[in-house]
Structures are given as structure tokens and as C-alpha cells.
């Protein structure tokens, strides 16, 4: 059956149809907002630099997986941008790296999270060979045992993290640059069911200045002969002096200006000159 419409209505339908078609075509062809946003030269360089260094567990020819845990900025210290990267073996963090620009350099600031030896390589050559573990785990006092349920364990770990605090004691001897750091409510990373060892759950939390992680807190569920329990460890993410507390007790301290140029150290920084275009783009922003 044919329905009759006035000519004006038909013309209106035609115009509306054309407009819809053009609109649909534009919507289909337009990239998502995040793709339209221009990637800065610095971010492009940092992303490329993930391939500059590879970490290998002792005796392994397979490089550790990398995971960008967080992108951040630190306006307090004038850092245009940076990112925190975890190096993983079977999902377990073995090292962490902060990548950021500083004084016309791109810095890769590595810290060991491993209980065993590993080697960092660049273009097939050894560049970082820490000789000891970077973490010292301790039992969390008065903590209830880990739940048998993963969802409940995550709630437990968040609750336990809130009982810790971390303070940036800074770089000055008089500590006038002291600052209490802010705990991010969500972990940067969670790892479960280690295929080896006695760890069966864990999280990495961050204490930040701005959005820049200055210290990390690892909380793990550990099975031992006496049953399951929670353990914790802090790790630095800066050259400044740091302190970690559980409730009112100081449980961790990191000296300011640790050696950062020793390939055998647990804290190791590799600075590389920024390309001219990246350095100039940062200078223009300044």
C-alpha cells in the first residue's frame, strides 16, 4: 500500500535523510577522542623507550613482560610527565622503573622488587645486575588471616593499606621540604596465584606527590607452615629521604641521595640526553 505525503513533507524527509547520512558518515569516520588528541613528543619518546631495556630472570632467555602501571606528572618539582612501569615474571613484579625527563635528560630510574637475581640488558649488553633483593617483607601486625575468597582478599588489602602512611622527608638536612604523601585508594597492580613459591595474592599501592609515586607499598598473602598471613614491604621511587609507618610505628626508612650509578645496586638510574625536538618542546612549555 502506498502512503501519500505532501511534497513539502517529502522534501523535509529528504533533507533530514541527507543530514542523517552525512552525520552518520562523519561519526563513522571520526576517530575516538583519545585518538584525535595529539600525542606529545615526550610521551611518544617515553613509550618508545620501553624497548630500550629488557630484564631477564636468572637463567631465562625470555625477557620479563612490561606493564605501564601509571602515567603521572609532578608540578611540585616541575616534571612535565612520567610513567611508572612494572617488570613481571609470571605476573609477579620483579622490578619497577620510573621514566621521566629531568634537565634535558630522559631518566630511567630502576628499583628491584625481586627476591632473586636478574639482569637488565640494552642491545644485548648487561647494564643492571643487582646483587641482592630490593625488598624486605615483614608480617603485618594484628592482621586477620587472608580470606579464601579473592574478592574478599582485595578488600582486605585495601583496608590494610589504609593503616600505612609514607612521608617524603626530602633532600634538605633540616627537612623543611617534608611532606606527607597521599595513598592512592586503588592499587596500581594486583597479582594472584604465583605458580612457584608461597605467595598467592598481592598488590602494589602507591604513595604520591601530586600524581607522582614517591614510595610503593607491596602487600602479599603468604602461605607458610604456621598458616596464611599478610606481609608488607616498602620500596623507594625517588632519591629523596623517605619514611614508612604502620599506624604510629616507623617500619621503613630510605636515605636521601642513594647511590644511583652502580650497576650492582638495587636503585639504578640511566640518564640519556633528550632528542633536540623533545627538549625544545619542553622548553617552549616552560
PDB file of N, CA and C in Angstrom, residues 183-241:
ATOM      1  N   UNK A 183      48.073   8.366  49.774  1.00  0.00           N
ATOM      2  CA  UNK A 183      47.877   6.983  49.315  1.00  0.00           C
ATOM      3  C   UNK A 183      46.781   6.947  48.265  1.00  0.00           C
ATOM      4  N   UNK A 184      47.092   6.404  47.095  1.00  0.00           N
ATOM      5  CA  UNK A 184      46.048   6.192  46.090  1.00  0.00           C
ATOM      6  C   UNK A 184      45.137   5.056  46.566  1.00  0.00           C
ATOM      7  N   UNK A 185      43.812   5.238  46.498  1.00  0.00           N
ATOM      8  CA  UNK A 185      42.898   4.232  47.062  1.00  0.00           C
ATOM      9  C   UNK A 185      42.883   2.906  46.306  1.00  0.00           C
ATOM     10  N   UNK A 186      43.215   2.949  45.019  1.00  0.00           N
ATOM     11  CA  UNK A 186      43.229   1.733  44.221  1.00  0.00           C
ATOM     12  C   UNK A 186      44.665   1.283  43.986  1.00  0.00           C
ATOM     13  N   UNK A 187      44.939  -0.007  44.051  1.00  0.00           N
ATOM     14  CA  UNK A 187      46.306  -0.480  43.777  1.00  0.00           C
ATOM     15  C   UNK A 187      46.701  -0.244  42.327  1.00  0.00           C
ATOM     16  N   UNK A 188      48.000  -0.017  42.110  1.00  0.00           N
ATOM     17  CA  UNK A 188      48.494   0.101  40.738  1.00  0.00           C
ATOM     18  C   UNK A 188      48.435  -1.229  40.018  1.00  0.00           C
ATOM     19  N   UNK A 189      48.550  -2.316  40.792  1.00  0.00           N
ATOM     20  CA  UNK A 189      48.629  -3.634  40.164  1.00  0.00           C
ATOM     21  C   UNK A 189      48.284  -4.696  41.202  1.00  0.00           C
ATOM     22  N   UNK A 190      47.632  -5.761  40.733  1.00  0.00           N
ATOM     23  CA  UNK A 190      47.348  -6.906  41.594  1.00  0.00           C
ATOM     24  C   UNK A 190      47.862  -8.175  40.915  1.00  0.00           C
ATOM     25  N   UNK A 191      48.437  -9.060  41.694  1.00  0.00           N
ATOM     26  CA  UNK A 191      48.929 -10.324  41.148  1.00  0.00           C
ATOM     27  C   UNK A 191      48.461 -11.463  42.042  1.00  0.00           C
ATOM     28  N   UNK A 192      48.027 -12.555  41.396  1.00  0.00           N
ATOM     29  CA  UNK A 192      47.459 -13.678  42.125  1.00  0.00           C
ATOM     30  C   UNK A 192      48.133 -14.984  41.715  1.00  0.00           C
ATOM     31  N   UNK A 193      47.985 -15.971  42.582  1.00  0.00           N
ATOM     32  CA  UNK A 193      48.305 -17.369  42.268  1.00  0.00           C
ATOM     33  C   UNK A 193      49.680 -17.534  41.643  1.00  0.00           C
ATOM     34  N   UNK A 194      50.721 -17.233  42.408  1.00  0.00           N
ATOM     35  CA  UNK A 194      52.073 -17.473  41.928  1.00  0.00           C
ATOM     36  C   UNK A 194      52.274 -18.962  41.659  1.00  0.00           C
ATOM     37  N   UNK A 195      52.778 -19.323  40.460  1.00  0.00           N
ATOM     38  CA  UNK A 195      52.983 -20.737  40.161  1.00  0.00           C
ATOM     39  C   UNK A 195      54.102 -21.369  40.987  1.00  0.00           C
ATOM     40  N   UNK A 196      54.961 -20.529  41.548  1.00  0.00           N
ATOM     41  CA  UNK A 196      56.037 -21.040  42.393  1.00  0.00           C
ATOM     42  C   UNK A 196      56.075 -20.235  43.674  1.00  0.00           C
ATOM     43  N   UNK A 197      56.661 -20.787  44.695  1.00  0.00           N
ATOM     44  CA  UNK A 197      56.781 -20.061  45.950  1.00  0.00           C
ATOM     45  C   UNK A 197      55.509 -20.137  46.775  1.00  0.00           C
ATOM     46  N   UNK A 198      55.479 -19.335  47.838  1.00  0.00           N
ATOM     47  CA  UNK A 198      54.364 -19.424  48.769  1.00  0.00           C
ATOM     48  C   UNK A 198      53.446 -18.208  48.726  1.00  0.00           C
ATOM     49  N   UNK A 199      53.677 -17.289  47.789  1.00  0.00           N
ATOM     50  CA  UNK A 199      52.794 -16.129  47.648  1.00  0.00           C
ATOM     51  C   UNK A 199      51.581 -16.509  46.813  1.00  0.00           C
ATOM     52  N   UNK A 200      50.380 -16.151  47.267  1.00  0.00           N
ATOM     53  CA  UNK A 200      49.211 -16.482  46.458  1.00  0.00           C
ATOM     54  C   UNK A 200      48.322 -15.280  46.161  1.00  0.00           C
ATOM     55  N   UNK A 201      48.696 -14.100  46.606  1.00  0.00           N
ATOM     56  CA  UNK A 201      47.972 -12.882  46.244  1.00  0.00           C
ATOM     57  C   UNK A 201      48.844 -11.696  46.622  1.00  0.00           C
ATOM     58  N   UNK A 202      48.685 -10.602  45.901  1.00  0.00           N
ATOM     59  CA  UNK A 202      49.476  -9.425  46.232  1.00  0.00           C
ATOM     60  C   UNK A 202      49.016  -8.200  45.474  1.00  0.00           C
ATOM     61  N   UNK A 203      49.372  -7.042  46.007  1.00  0.00           N
ATOM     62  CA  UNK A 203      49.027  -5.772  45.376  1.00  0.00           C
ATOM     63  C   UNK A 203      50.190  -4.802  45.531  1.00  0.00           C
ATOM     64  N   UNK A 204      50.223  -3.827  44.615  1.00  0.00           N
ATOM     65  CA  UNK A 204      51.190  -2.734  44.666  1.00  0.00           C
ATOM     66  C   UNK A 204      50.405  -1.436  44.822  1.00  0.00           C
ATOM     67  N   UNK A 205      50.583  -0.757  45.953  1.00  0.00           N
ATOM     68  CA  UNK A 205      49.953   0.529  46.203  1.00  0.00           C
ATOM     69  C   UNK A 205      50.993   1.636  46.063  1.00  0.00           C
ATOM     70  N   UNK A 206      50.518   2.862  45.805  1.00  0.00           N
ATOM     71  CA  UNK A 206      51.423   3.992  45.611  1.00  0.00           C
ATOM     72  C   UNK A 206      51.090   5.126  46.560  1.00  0.00           C
ATOM     73  N   UNK A 207      52.141   5.723  47.142  1.00  0.00           N
ATOM     74  CA  UNK A 207      52.037   6.980  47.877  1.00  0.00           C
ATOM     75  C   UNK A 207      52.600   8.067  46.965  1.00  0.00           C
ATOM     76  N   UNK A 208      51.812   9.117  46.722  1.00  0.00           N
ATOM     77  CA  UNK A 208      52.144  10.047  45.644  1.00  0.00           C
ATOM     78  C   UNK A 208      52.307  11.480  46.137  1.00  0.00           C
ATOM     79  N   UNK A 209      53.092  12.230  45.377  1.00  0.00           N
ATOM     80  CA  UNK A 209      53.156  13.691  45.455  1.00  0.00           C
ATOM     81  C   UNK A 209      52.558  14.194  44.157  1.00  0.00           C
ATOM     82  N   UNK A 210      51.437  14.903  44.222  1.00  0.00           N
ATOM     83  CA  UNK A 210      50.683  15.184  43.010  1.00  0.00           C
ATOM     84  C   UNK A 210      50.078  13.879  42.536  1.00  0.00           C
ATOM     85  N   UNK A 211      50.541  13.413  41.391  1.00  0.00           N
ATOM     86  CA  UNK A 211      50.185  12.060  40.948  1.00  0.00           C
ATOM     87  C   UNK A 211      51.429  11.208  40.739  1.00  0.00           C
ATOM     88  N   UNK A 212      52.558  11.695  41.244  1.00  0.00           N
ATOM     89  CA  UNK A 212      53.853  11.033  41.044  1.00  0.00           C
ATOM     90  C   UNK A 212      54.134  10.076  42.211  1.00  0.00           C
ATOM     91  N   UNK A 213      54.233   8.759  41.968  1.00  0.00           N
ATOM     92  CA  UNK A 213      54.575   7.821  43.050  1.00  0.00           C
ATOM     93  C   UNK A 213      55.972   8.092  43.600  1.00  0.00           C
ATOM     94  N   UNK A 214      56.056   8.306  44.923  1.00  0.00           N
ATOM     95  CA  UNK A 214      57.330   8.529  45.588  1.00  0.00           C
ATOM     96  C   UNK A 214      57.768   7.304  46.392  1.00  0.00           C
ATOM     97  N   UNK A 215      56.806   6.540  46.866  1.00  0.00           N
ATOM     98  CA  UNK A 215      57.104   5.259  47.502  1.00  0.00           C
ATOM     99  C   UNK A 215      55.990   4.286  47.145  1.00  0.00           C
ATOM    100  N   UNK A 216      56.347   3.015  47.081  1.00  0.00           N
ATOM    101  CA  UNK A 216      55.383   1.960  46.793  1.00  0.00           C
ATOM    102  C   UNK A 216      55.259   1.057  48.010  1.00  0.00           C
ATOM    103  N   UNK A 217      54.064   0.528  48.204  1.00  0.00           N
ATOM    104  CA  UNK A 217      53.791  -0.418  49.286  1.00  0.00           C
ATOM    105  C   UNK A 217      53.275  -1.707  48.663  1.00  0.00           C
ATOM    106  N   UNK A 218      53.989  -2.798  48.890  1.00  0.00           N
ATOM    107  CA  UNK A 218      53.538  -4.107  48.426  1.00  0.00           C
ATOM    108  C   UNK A 218      52.938  -4.862  49.602  1.00  0.00           C
ATOM    109  N   UNK A 219      51.761  -5.426  49.393  1.00  0.00           N
ATOM    110  CA  UNK A 219      51.093  -6.259  50.393  1.00  0.00           C
ATOM    111  C   UNK A 219      50.841  -7.623  49.771  1.00  0.00           C
ATOM    112  N   UNK A 220      51.275  -8.675  50.464  1.00  0.00           N
ATOM    113  CA  UNK A 220      51.167 -10.026  49.909  1.00  0.00           C
ATOM    114  C   UNK A 220      50.538 -10.992  50.911  1.00  0.00           C
ATOM    115  N   UNK A 221      49.770 -11.932  50.371  1.00  0.00           N
ATOM    116  CA  UNK A 221      49.262 -13.059  51.156  1.00  0.00           C
ATOM    117  C   UNK A 221      50.253 -14.204  50.991  1.00  0.00           C
ATOM    118  N   UNK A 222      50.743 -14.704  52.122  1.00  0.00           N
ATOM    119  CA  UNK A 222      51.827 -15.693  52.106  1.00  0.00           C
ATOM    120  C   UNK A 222      51.394 -16.928  52.894  1.00  0.00           C
ATOM    121  N   UNK A 223      51.668 -18.086  52.315  1.00  0.00           N
ATOM    122  CA  UNK A 223      51.384 -19.355  52.984  1.00  0.00           C
ATOM    123  C   UNK A 223      52.675 -19.899  53.579  1.00  0.00           C
ATOM    124  N   UNK A 224      52.661 -20.199  54.875  1.00  0.00           N
ATOM    125  CA  UNK A 224      53.831 -20.813  55.495  1.00  0.00           C
ATOM    126  C   UNK A 224      53.380 -21.930  56.425  1.00  0.00           C
ATOM    127  N   UNK A 225      54.314 -22.491  57.139  1.00  0.00           N
ATOM    128  CA  UNK A 225      53.992 -23.642  57.987  1.00  0.00           C
ATOM    129  C   UNK A 225      52.972 -23.313  59.066  1.00  0.00           C
ATOM    130  N   UNK A 226      52.954 -22.068  59.483  1.00  0.00           N
ATOM    131  CA  UNK A 226      52.001 -21.672  60.520  1.00  0.00           C
ATOM    132  C   UNK A 226      50.663 -21.229  59.973  1.00  0.00           C
ATOM    133  N   UNK A 227      50.447 -21.365  58.661  1.00  0.00           N
ATOM    134  CA  UNK A 227      49.210 -20.921  58.030  1.00  0.00           C
ATOM    135  C   UNK A 227      49.456 -19.702  57.159  1.00  0.00           C
ATOM    136  N   UNK A 228      48.384 -19.080  56.698  1.00  0.00           N
ATOM    137  CA  UNK A 228      48.490 -17.918  55.819  1.00  0.00           C
ATOM    138  C   UNK A 228      48.545 -16.634  56.640  1.00  0.00           C
ATOM    139  N   UNK A 229      49.296 -15.660  56.119  1.00  0.00           N
ATOM    140  CA  UNK A 229      49.382 -14.370  56.793  1.00  0.00           C
ATOM    141  C   UNK A 229      49.658 -13.281  55.759  1.00  0.00           C
ATOM    142  N   UNK A 230      49.495 -12.029  56.188  1.00  0.00           N
ATOM    143  CA  UNK A 230      49.793 -10.873  55.347  1.00  0.00           C
ATOM    144  C   UNK A 230      51.182 -10.344  55.666  1.00  0.00           C
ATOM    145  N   UNK A 231      51.914  -9.967  54.599  1.00  0.00           N
ATOM    146  CA  UNK A 231      53.214  -9.335  54.753  1.00  0.00           C
ATOM    147  C   UNK A 231      53.262  -8.061  53.910  1.00  0.00           C
ATOM    148  N   UNK A 232      54.183  -7.159  54.254  1.00  0.00           N
ATOM    149  CA  UNK A 232      54.303  -5.895  53.521  1.00  0.00           C
ATOM    150  C   UNK A 232      55.767  -5.560  53.285  1.00  0.00           C
ATOM    151  N   UNK A 233      55.994  -4.694  52.311  1.00  0.00           N
ATOM    152  CA  UNK A 233      57.319  -4.144  52.051  1.00  0.00           C
ATOM    153  C   UNK A 233      57.161  -2.809  51.345  1.00  0.00           C
ATOM    154  N   UNK A 234      58.025  -1.856  51.687  1.00  0.00           N
ATOM    155  CA  UNK A 234      58.089  -0.561  51.009  1.00  0.00           C
ATOM    156  C   UNK A 234      59.246  -0.569  50.017  1.00  0.00           C
ATOM    157  N   UNK A 235      59.138   0.269  48.990  1.00  0.00           N
ATOM    158  CA  UNK A 235      60.250   0.481  48.070  1.00  0.00           C
ATOM    159  C   UNK A 235      60.232   1.940  47.643  1.00  0.00           C
ATOM    160  N   UNK A 236      61.405   2.516  47.493  1.00  0.00           N
ATOM    161  CA  UNK A 236      61.510   3.925  47.117  1.00  0.00           C
ATOM    162  C   UNK A 236      61.224   4.128  45.644  1.00  0.00           C
ATOM    163  N   UNK A 237      60.793   5.354  45.286  1.00  0.00           N
ATOM    164  CA  UNK A 237      60.622   5.761  43.902  1.00  0.00           C
ATOM    165  C   UNK A 237      61.160   7.168  43.702  1.00  0.00           C
ATOM    166  N   UNK A 238      62.138   7.553  44.498  1.00  0.00           N
ATOM    167  CA  UNK A 238      62.726   8.880  44.433  1.00  0.00           C
ATOM    168  C   UNK A 238      64.091   8.825  45.098  1.00  0.00           C
ATOM    169  N   UNK A 239      64.903   9.862  44.863  1.00  0.00           N
ATOM    170  CA  UNK A 239      66.201   9.951  45.552  1.00  0.00           C
ATOM    171  C   UNK A 239      66.090  10.698  46.870  1.00  0.00           C
ATOM    172  N   UNK A 240      64.898  11.192  47.194  1.00  0.00           N
ATOM    173  CA  UNK A 240      64.703  11.891  48.457  1.00  0.00           C
ATOM    174  C   UNK A 240      64.610  10.924  49.630  1.00  0.00           C
ATOM    175  N   UNK A 241      64.764  11.465  50.842  1.00  0.00           N
ATOM    176  CA  UNK A 241      64.637  10.656  52.054  1.00  0.00           C
ATOM    177  C   UNK A 241      63.172  10.336  52.303  1.00  0.00           C
TER     178      UNK A 241
END
